Amino acid sequence: MKRIAVWSVVITVIFAFVAVSFWDFTLTSRSAVVEYGESYLEAQSRANSDIVRLELTKATDQLELFARAATSFGQDDRDIYSLMESMCEYTSFDSMMLIGTDGIATSTLEDGLDVSDRDYFAKALNGQYGMTETFEGKGAVEGRRILMAYAPIYDDGVVRGVAAGAYYADTLSDLLAQHAQMDGFTVILNSSGRIIAAPLSKNSLIGKTSLQAFGENIVDSGEMTMKHLIFDEEAVTICVAPVDTFELAVATVTSYHMQNETMGSIKFAALVFMLKFVAAFVAGGLIVFAHIRRASKETGIAKGRLEHITNSIFGGVRTCDADDNYRTTYMSEGFLTLLKCDEKTALKMCGECGLDIILPQDRERVEASLAEPGSEKRNEYRVRRSDGQIIWVMDNGRIVKEMDGSTSYYSVITDITDSKNTEMNLRISNQRNQIAISHVADRMFEIDLKTDTLCVVSLIKATGRIPAIIENVPASLFEMNIISEDYAVEIGRMYTSLKEGAAMISKVIEMNFSGQMKWYRLTLSCVYDDNGAAVQAIGTISDVSRDVEAREALKRRAECDVLTGLYNRATLEEKYDAAFLSMDSAGCFHALFMIDLDEFKTINDTCGHITGDRVLVEFSKKLAALFRQSDTVARLGGDEFMVFMNSAHSIDIVERKANDICSMCSAINTAEMLGGCITCSVGACIIKDFSEPFEKYYKRSDKALYKAKLSGRNCYVIIDENETEHQKKTK
């Protein structure tokens, strides 16, 4: 009896030990299965959220560009409708609308639609940008559920209208169906938990009130949420990821029947083993060994199933020691496929530190992320595969504390190279569209800064002189006489600045497109790649000949007298100041003449002001002809004129010019104009002291003129720098 009791105790202890061991094994296996499965589901849900975010961000960004461009069009400009149709083709909008401040919309589907009661219309009028909750359409889209993006249209800082784009909910459903990556389905919920888009094949499951209630409970958290539910007696796991900035969430639903089957097999195998172990222990050691071998075999099967689940995950799985080195301890077949190598080569690539596989440009950022508090980690970085190709990967991982007290890093790694390339191309495309729409020029071209090749987009080719492709720019532009070689240095500097990364350069130059040189504004804007290097330049050319000519005309009107075309007094003073600032005047005379037509009022009174104006114009022409281009001839007003003579060199030259003025005045009189002749009085002063202001010499020449008139007119008087009368001569 004692032996039986001992054996009973031994059997009980052994049975209890085996039961506890296998129960712990079952829990550990379940934890690993659930952990890997949930990690993958979380990664998939984030990926689906990113897809929806990128799609809606692209739509709203393009709508904002359209709203800016719409400001450049008139209210009745039909080109705006062509632009709306082009935007529908380029973006994912199913239709677009241009809405007036009264709420009446014109769209690519119908005109005259009244949307004044819509919430998004009121928000846009208040200057807001965004995307609405779903609502039922009306008019041509009645019965369809719609997401509406909206943006205000500004003109001089005031909202003049609203641009809107309709995004049908079933379009999002198609997008979700195309990107399904696992045995399950994905739905989109709004901020209140209502399902707004889902695959049609899953309507029976989506219609369950428990799923709707689940959505209402989790969406407001704004964070990644995971929950296990039962649908039609089938266990499912739902992972919800918020869609940033759009008040939406993506719910990814999947069934874990394989996990349940695996865990059921493990539990059943453990129970069978314990029963047989007791029977074998009583029967003998051989039976015990047989059952142990069988248990080991079944354990291997369970581990094999777990390995199969791991390898079936989209992407790859890797585990590392969560210490400073992150040494790799496990790699799945999917991870090896990602690197295109075997396990030995992969371990060599990972190195002593598991982070050696990351490119140096990204490693510091990843190390900083892993060092931050929290067990959940999510990083994007680049790795170099065994064939030398660089790919982008998404690393969704979790730091887990093992049973022995150590910590491990479990991660699911997926290839996101295509999505990163798409994102980069979208960014470059957005830059190009922004540049093109903001310029709205009638001539446009592109320059590949790597090959120095110019591609014509919309240059006017009136004479066929401009080919579609021009190589070896900018040198070829001078050879083809499109740009004058006078601008060679300036254009060369502009082109070098672009290659060095200058954002935008603009210059007004003369260019020849149709056999005639005209003034154009050349604007070059740079486009950059992911690394910040300049790869392309978008150029626009606008005809500014009229503007240049208008500015010159305004300048002439500001500087010159309207009737005679001579300079006015303000310009004469500027010329006087500029002359003394820019010249070496040592040893030179300068002279300031003041001229007045004698008895000019009598001409106006007897012959009329028209005849008087003709006399003034004729006198101005002949007076200007007496002096050099470096001298300044001006009309002060009425019949008063003034001349600043630059570098006269001697008093004799000043006297000769004064005499010529009086002689010229008598020569212009004809019987046709006056029936007689007129005379003029001239007062002049000599200038040697350049520190004195213009006003001093103005008064001195006026004083000389006054003396000439007192002397009987038709004569000149010259006063030197000491205000001493130098010479007086009556003509």
XYZ file of C-alpha atoms in Angstrom, residues 95-636:
542
model
C -17.428 65.828 -60.675
C -16.493 69.436 -59.857
C -18.494 72.567 -59.135
C -17.909 76.311 -59.282
C -20.333 77.989 -56.828
C -21.219 81.645 -56.676
C -21.770 83.504 -53.416
C -25.536 83.024 -53.905
C -25.142 79.237 -53.664
C -25.937 78.525 -57.334
C -23.448 76.001 -58.696
C -22.202 75.163 -62.159
C -20.710 71.690 -62.369
C -19.331 69.266 -64.910
C -22.658 67.370 -64.665
C -25.323 70.092 -64.578
C -25.838 73.839 -64.131
C -28.072 75.801 -61.802
C -27.833 73.460 -58.791
C -28.710 75.262 -55.511
C -26.335 74.246 -52.719
C -26.851 77.284 -50.478
C -28.218 75.030 -47.687
C -25.135 72.816 -47.636
C -22.850 73.025 -44.614
C -19.695 72.858 -46.726
C -20.846 75.907 -48.752
C -21.170 77.978 -45.566
C -17.737 76.830 -44.326
C -16.051 77.719 -47.625
C -17.641 81.211 -47.638
C -16.031 81.686 -44.197
C -12.593 80.908 -45.702
C -12.317 77.270 -44.595
C -10.806 74.386 -46.590
C -11.670 70.714 -46.044
C -13.854 67.728 -46.846
C -17.401 67.103 -45.613
C -19.104 64.152 -43.974
C -20.962 61.960 -46.428
C -24.428 63.039 -47.528
C -26.993 62.021 -50.102
C -26.580 63.829 -53.419
C -29.284 65.667 -55.328
C -29.843 66.701 -58.886
C -27.838 64.610 -61.361
C -26.249 62.610 -58.507
C -29.398 62.036 -56.465
C -29.279 58.810 -54.466
C -25.486 58.630 -54.337
C -23.499 59.060 -51.135
C -20.916 61.791 -51.571
C -17.836 63.189 -49.853
C -17.495 66.831 -50.898
C -14.128 68.654 -50.816
C -14.404 72.453 -50.718
C -12.140 75.514 -50.948
C -12.820 79.285 -51.075
C -11.944 81.343 -54.180
C -10.234 84.617 -53.217
C -9.961 87.836 -55.189
C -7.978 90.653 -53.522
C -8.393 88.921 -50.154
C -12.188 88.574 -50.452
C -14.064 85.292 -50.982
C -15.724 85.599 -54.439
C -16.930 82.020 -54.764
C -16.416 78.389 -53.818
C -14.712 75.507 -55.642
C -15.965 72.019 -54.761
C -15.222 68.466 -55.855
C -17.528 65.449 -55.416
C -15.937 62.190 -54.350
C -18.471 59.315 -54.471
C -18.437 56.880 -51.556
C -18.622 53.908 -53.944
C -15.353 55.166 -55.518
C -13.710 54.710 -52.119
C -15.303 51.256 -51.921
C -13.662 50.286 -55.221
C -10.328 51.650 -53.959
C -10.591 49.537 -50.785
C -11.519 46.428 -52.757
C -8.480 46.849 -55.044
C -6.072 47.063 -52.085
C -7.398 44.185 -49.970
C -4.318 42.252 -48.826
C -5.688 39.441 -46.629
C -8.622 37.166 -45.858
C -11.074 39.834 -44.783
C -12.389 43.202 -45.810
C -12.012 46.906 -45.029
C -14.634 49.591 -44.359
C -14.481 53.367 -43.790
C -16.314 55.016 -40.884
C -16.997 58.666 -40.156
C -16.456 60.449 -36.819
C -19.812 59.218 -35.478
C -19.008 55.576 -36.241
C -21.256 55.299 -39.283
C -19.978 53.107 -42.116
C -19.712 55.312 -45.233
C -17.902 52.974 -47.646
C -17.571 49.179 -47.782
C -17.191 46.308 -50.308
C -20.585 45.260 -51.704
C -19.801 41.538 -51.240
C -19.717 41.956 -47.444
C -22.998 43.855 -46.996
C -24.576 41.067 -44.964
C -21.771 41.187 -42.418
C -21.446 44.979 -42.413
C -25.137 45.339 -41.692
C -24.730 43.806 -38.243
C -25.601 46.273 -35.478
C -22.644 45.079 -33.382
C -20.169 46.360 -35.997
C -21.992 49.687 -36.204
C -21.977 49.963 -32.408
C -18.292 49.089 -32.341
C -17.580 51.905 -34.798
C -19.516 54.379 -32.632
C -17.461 53.393 -29.577
C -13.970 53.635 -31.026
C -13.839 56.383 -33.649
C -13.804 59.291 -31.184
C -10.565 58.040 -29.575
C -8.560 59.120 -32.636
C -6.066 56.313 -32.035
C -5.356 52.813 -33.357
C -7.943 50.460 -31.782
C -8.277 46.657 -31.921
C -11.180 44.485 -30.745
C -12.356 40.870 -31.047
C -16.037 40.199 -31.925
C -18.261 37.314 -33.006
C -20.115 37.550 -36.361
C -22.355 34.662 -37.437
C -20.616 32.409 -34.874
C -17.220 33.256 -36.436
C -14.484 34.920 -34.380
C -13.118 38.036 -36.093
C -10.636 40.742 -35.149
C -11.248 44.366 -36.113
C -8.439 46.953 -36.224
C -9.411 50.602 -36.715
C -6.850 53.227 -37.813
C -7.782 56.927 -37.971
C -7.314 58.827 -41.256
C -5.381 61.943 -40.216
C -7.035 65.379 -40.800
C -10.204 63.934 -42.403
C -12.190 62.815 -39.296
C -12.469 59.335 -40.814
C -11.262 55.897 -39.768
C -10.438 52.686 -41.658
C -11.602 49.418 -40.066
C -9.866 46.218 -41.246
C -11.787 43.032 -40.391
C -10.259 39.525 -40.557
C -11.022 36.013 -39.314
C -8.531 34.018 -37.282
C -9.910 30.537 -37.909
C -6.381 29.223 -38.556
C -5.255 30.471 -35.151
C -8.253 28.835 -33.464
C -7.604 25.573 -35.274
C -3.930 25.648 -34.270
C -4.686 26.339 -30.638
C -7.390 23.664 -30.606
C -4.913 21.115 -31.922
C -2.368 22.114 -29.300
C -4.895 21.831 -26.475
C -6.169 18.483 -27.714
C -2.611 17.141 -28.153
C -1.705 18.247 -24.605
C -4.763 16.513 -23.111
C -4.177 13.281 -25.054
C -0.533 13.302 -24.082
C -1.282 13.695 -20.373
C -3.785 10.796 -20.398
C -1.477 8.540 -22.320
C 1.484 9.571 -20.190
C -0.301 8.404 -17.022
C -1.308 5.142 -18.660
C 2.185 4.605 -20.057
C 3.821 5.396 -16.690
C 1.712 2.725 -15.042
C 2.257 0.233 -17.890
C 6.008 0.804 -18.213
C 8.842 2.972 -19.410
C 8.600 1.903 -23.058
C 5.094 3.206 -23.363
C 6.164 6.425 -21.622
C 8.976 6.958 -24.144
C 6.599 6.242 -27.014
C 4.150 8.821 -25.821
C 6.937 11.336 -25.227
C 8.079 10.902 -28.830
C 4.528 11.335 -30.038
C 4.123 14.482 -27.961
C 7.354 15.849 -29.380
C 6.125 15.172 -32.890
C 2.849 16.965 -32.259
C 4.738 19.875 -30.700
C 6.838 20.112 -33.857
C 3.638 20.153 -35.928
C 2.276 23.010 -33.820
C 5.511 24.943 -34.213
C 5.451 24.240 -37.924
C 1.967 25.661 -38.160
C 3.111 28.735 -36.253
C 6.026 29.053 -38.684
C 3.604 28.722 -41.597
C 1.447 31.512 -40.203
C 4.534 33.702 -39.777
C 5.733 33.056 -43.319
C 2.269 33.737 -44.771
C 2.262 37.297 -43.402
C 2.586 39.902 -46.154
C 6.215 41.049 -45.985
C 8.597 39.490 -43.462
C 9.057 38.921 -39.729
C 12.249 39.543 -37.774
C 13.058 39.280 -34.061
C 16.008 40.936 -32.316
C 17.396 41.272 -28.813
C 16.038 44.590 -27.550
C 19.392 45.829 -26.284
C 21.924 48.313 -27.634
C 22.975 46.001 -30.488
C 19.569 44.634 -31.581
C 21.187 41.346 -32.615
C 18.982 39.372 -35.022
C 17.625 36.141 -33.514
C 15.015 35.089 -36.094
C 14.165 35.822 -39.731
C 11.141 34.503 -41.601
C 11.177 33.302 -45.193
C 9.319 36.469 -46.156
C 12.119 38.604 -44.687
C 14.742 36.654 -46.637
C 12.664 37.068 -49.811
C 12.509 40.808 -49.124
C 16.329 40.962 -49.048
C 16.650 38.467 -51.960
C 19.208 36.301 -50.141
C 19.606 33.246 -47.884
C 19.775 33.263 -44.092
C 23.587 33.252 -43.930
C 23.885 36.268 -46.225
C 21.089 38.063 -44.341
C 22.872 37.594 -40.994
C 26.051 38.984 -42.569
C 24.099 41.992 -43.889
C 22.554 42.629 -40.450
C 26.041 42.462 -38.864
C 26.866 42.376 -35.185
C 24.319 45.146 -34.711
C 20.956 44.371 -36.263
C 20.630 48.029 -37.319
C 23.599 47.763 -39.722
C 21.155 46.805 -42.468
C 19.698 50.345 -42.404
C 21.259 52.969 -44.670
C 23.399 55.497 -42.737
C 21.094 58.389 -43.789
C 18.179 56.811 -41.863
C 19.905 54.939 -39.036
C 20.191 57.821 -36.565
C 16.472 58.560 -36.915
C 15.525 54.888 -36.336
C 17.836 54.593 -33.305
C 16.203 57.676 -31.787
C 12.742 56.168 -32.356
C 13.704 52.842 -30.727
C 15.132 54.703 -27.713
C 11.866 56.564 -27.071
C 9.534 55.287 -24.317
C 6.786 52.848 -25.248
C 6.718 49.347 -26.677
C 5.042 50.168 -30.007
C 7.463 51.220 -32.759
C 6.773 52.265 -36.337
C 9.549 53.388 -38.676
C 10.160 53.877 -42.378
C 13.721 53.478 -43.619
C 15.837 52.344 -46.551
C 17.833 49.101 -46.824
C 20.161 47.808 -49.513
C 19.236 44.339 -50.804
C 21.802 41.692 -51.690
C 21.521 42.674 -55.375
C 22.505 46.268 -54.519
C 19.038 47.795 -55.019
C 17.835 50.231 -52.350
C 14.233 49.743 -51.174
C 11.971 51.510 -48.671
C 10.467 49.342 -45.903
C 7.853 49.860 -43.209
C 8.921 48.388 -39.839
C 5.961 47.858 -37.458
C 7.326 46.389 -34.253
C 6.795 45.836 -30.565
C 9.230 45.378 -27.674
C 8.181 42.294 -25.670
C 9.489 41.054 -22.334
C 10.310 37.324 -22.533
C 9.692 34.737 -19.790
C 13.400 34.699 -18.857
C 13.336 38.435 -18.126
C 15.070 39.493 -21.358
C 13.427 41.773 -23.921
C 12.975 41.118 -27.634
C 11.910 43.276 -30.541
C 9.309 41.616 -32.824
C 8.679 43.411 -36.094
C 6.709 42.951 -39.292
C 8.616 44.456 -42.240
C 6.901 45.280 -45.546
C 8.207 46.726 -48.813
C 6.739 50.219 -49.391
C 9.059 51.270 -52.240
C 6.202 51.644 -54.728
C 4.123 53.810 -52.395
C 7.139 56.015 -51.570
C 7.885 56.461 -55.281
C 4.235 57.301 -55.878
C 4.335 59.827 -53.042
C 7.502 61.448 -54.450
C 6.039 61.599 -57.971
C 2.856 63.106 -56.560
C 4.852 65.746 -54.692
C 6.871 66.621 -57.816
C 3.653 66.703 -59.851
C 2.048 69.023 -57.296
C 5.095 71.331 -57.445
C 4.896 71.454 -61.216
C 1.166 72.123 -61.205
C 1.514 74.827 -58.555
C 4.219 76.560 -60.541
C 2.284 76.261 -63.817
C -1.054 77.436 -62.398
C 0.496 80.305 -60.422
C 2.246 81.680 -63.539
C -0.706 81.203 -65.949
C 1.618 82.228 -68.784
C 0.964 81.801 -72.474
C 4.394 80.239 -73.032
C 5.840 77.384 -71.004
C 8.784 74.992 -71.208
C 10.658 72.449 -69.116
C 14.428 72.053 -68.685
C 16.055 68.801 -67.561
C 18.902 70.155 -65.417
C 20.790 66.847 -65.615
C 20.900 66.639 -69.429
C 20.618 70.401 -70.226
C 17.661 69.636 -72.515
C 14.759 72.054 -73.052
C 11.326 70.632 -73.881
C 8.750 73.024 -75.368
C 5.321 72.780 -73.714
C 3.398 75.764 -75.082
C 5.847 78.095 -76.830
C 4.223 79.931 -79.730
C 5.903 78.749 -82.946
C 4.585 81.371 -85.368
C 7.440 80.944 -87.847
C 8.490 77.389 -86.982
C 11.791 78.697 -85.570
C 11.418 76.929 -82.203
C 11.892 73.099 -82.255
C 10.103 70.883 -79.707
C 13.392 69.721 -78.154
C 16.459 71.956 -77.709
C 19.674 70.405 -76.433
C 22.781 71.988 -74.909
C 20.999 74.901 -73.268
C 21.653 77.740 -72.683
C 24.428 77.912 -75.335
C 22.123 76.715 -78.128
C 19.657 79.552 -77.401
C 22.325 82.111 -78.366
C 23.380 80.094 -81.428
C 19.752 80.037 -82.657
C 19.519 83.814 -82.031
C 16.528 83.276 -79.727
C 18.365 85.287 -77.069
C 20.914 87.979 -77.880
C 24.505 87.214 -76.924
C 24.469 90.478 -74.958
C 22.687 88.458 -72.246
C 25.095 85.481 -72.360
C 26.763 86.243 -69.019
C 23.491 87.064 -67.281
C 21.665 83.950 -68.545
C 24.682 81.791 -67.665
C 24.537 83.017 -64.085
C 20.800 82.329 -63.871
C 21.262 78.770 -65.156
C 24.121 78.080 -62.722
C 22.008 79.353 -59.807
C 19.184 76.982 -60.796
C 21.530 73.989 -60.862
C 22.780 74.987 -57.426
C 19.209 74.894 -56.069
C 17.803 78.437 -56.392
C 14.003 78.228 -55.948
C 12.982 80.813 -58.562
C 14.716 83.353 -60.817
C 12.992 86.016 -62.923
C 14.458 88.493 -65.442
C 13.189 90.838 -68.180
C 15.243 90.386 -71.379
C 14.886 90.819 -75.144
C 14.045 87.609 -77.032
C 13.273 86.695 -80.649
C 10.490 84.205 -81.418
C 9.111 85.485 -84.732
C 11.968 87.392 -86.338
C 11.555 90.458 -84.135
C 13.211 91.289 -80.811
C 10.668 92.022 -78.097
C 10.767 92.359 -74.327
C 9.792 89.219 -72.341
C 9.830 88.271 -68.664
C 11.678 84.950 -68.269
C 10.794 83.086 -65.037
C 12.503 79.826 -64.036
C 11.261 77.767 -61.043
C 13.099 74.736 -59.660
C 11.706 71.223 -58.936
C 13.553 69.028 -56.424
C 13.815 65.279 -55.839
C 13.583 63.438 -52.478
C 17.180 64.290 -51.623
C 16.668 68.008 -52.226
C 18.662 68.061 -55.458
C 17.497 70.280 -58.341
C 16.362 67.992 -61.180
C 14.072 70.093 -63.338
C 13.185 73.714 -64.071
C 9.742 74.922 -65.142
C 10.038 78.049 -67.269
C 7.454 80.586 -68.345
C 7.802 83.471 -70.792
C 5.431 86.450 -70.737
C 5.387 89.271 -73.291
C 6.003 92.488 -71.346
C 6.865 94.740 -74.321
C 3.824 96.928 -73.721
C 4.667 97.219 -70.036
C 8.270 98.228 -70.803
C 7.131 100.752 -73.390
C 4.496 102.086 -71.009
C 7.067 102.515 -68.256
C 9.378 104.362 -70.643
C 6.478 106.585 -71.706
C 5.596 107.323 -68.080
C 9.227 108.081 -67.372
C 9.347 110.511 -70.303
C 6.116 112.170 -69.157
C 7.536 112.553 -65.643
C 10.848 113.963 -66.893
C 9.760 116.068 -69.870
C 7.545 118.992 -70.770
C 4.363 117.782 -72.517
C 4.264 120.498 -75.229
C 7.907 120.772 -76.292
C 9.382 117.423 -75.243
C 12.208 119.189 -73.415
C 13.145 118.241 -69.843
C 11.293 119.939 -66.972
C 12.959 121.809 -64.118
C 13.000 118.815 -61.725
C 14.848 116.693 -64.266
C 17.291 119.495 -64.996
C 18.141 119.704 -61.284
C 18.686 115.917 -61.188
C 20.999 116.134 -64.219
C 22.874 118.996 -62.526
C 23.407 116.954 -59.326
C 24.344 113.795 -61.236
C 26.869 115.668 -63.404
C 28.837 116.991 -60.440
C 28.743 113.609 -58.630
C 30.066 111.636 -61.609
C 32.691 113.868 -63.259
C 36.127 115.243 -62.551
C 35.390 118.961 -63.018
C 38.793 120.393 -62.129
C 39.812 123.163 -64.561
C 36.416 123.183 -66.347
C 33.763 125.863 -66.710
C 30.084 125.070 -66.626
C 27.272 127.386 -67.529
C 23.612 127.811 -66.709
C 21.527 129.739 -69.302
C 18.092 131.240 -68.635
C 16.165 132.306 -71.756
C 12.957 134.317 -72.075
C 11.089 135.212 -75.310
C 10.552 138.976 -75.506
C 6.945 140.217 -75.534
C 5.597 136.638 -75.889
C 2.300 137.620 -74.248
C 1.626 139.929 -77.216
C 1.934 136.923 -79.571
C -0.686 134.988 -77.607
C -3.001 138.000 -77.421
C -2.785 138.968 -81.106
C -2.219 135.621 -82.883
C -3.812 133.225 -80.446
C -2.452 130.530 -78.129
C -2.244 127.913 -80.888
C 0.230 130.117 -82.800
C 2.041 130.795 -79.542
C 2.386 127.044 -78.930
C 3.762 126.587 -82.458
C 6.395 129.261 -81.763
C 7.367 127.540 -78.497
C 7.690 124.124 -80.218
C 9.775 125.522 -83.082
C 11.995 127.460 -80.678
C 12.473 124.320 -78.518
C 13.616 122.226 -81.486
C 16.158 124.793 -82.621
C 17.366 125.462 -79.067
C 17.979 121.728 -78.451
C 19.869 121.504 -81.783
C 22.376 124.164 -80.586
C 23.627 122.018 -77.698
C 25.332 118.649 -77.232
C 23.725 115.453 -75.985
C 25.615 115.842 -72.696
C 23.956 119.248 -72.128
C 20.487 119.533 -70.587
C 17.826 121.718 -72.284
C 14.637 122.347 -70.254
C 11.443 124.397 -70.338
C 10.614 125.996 -67.006
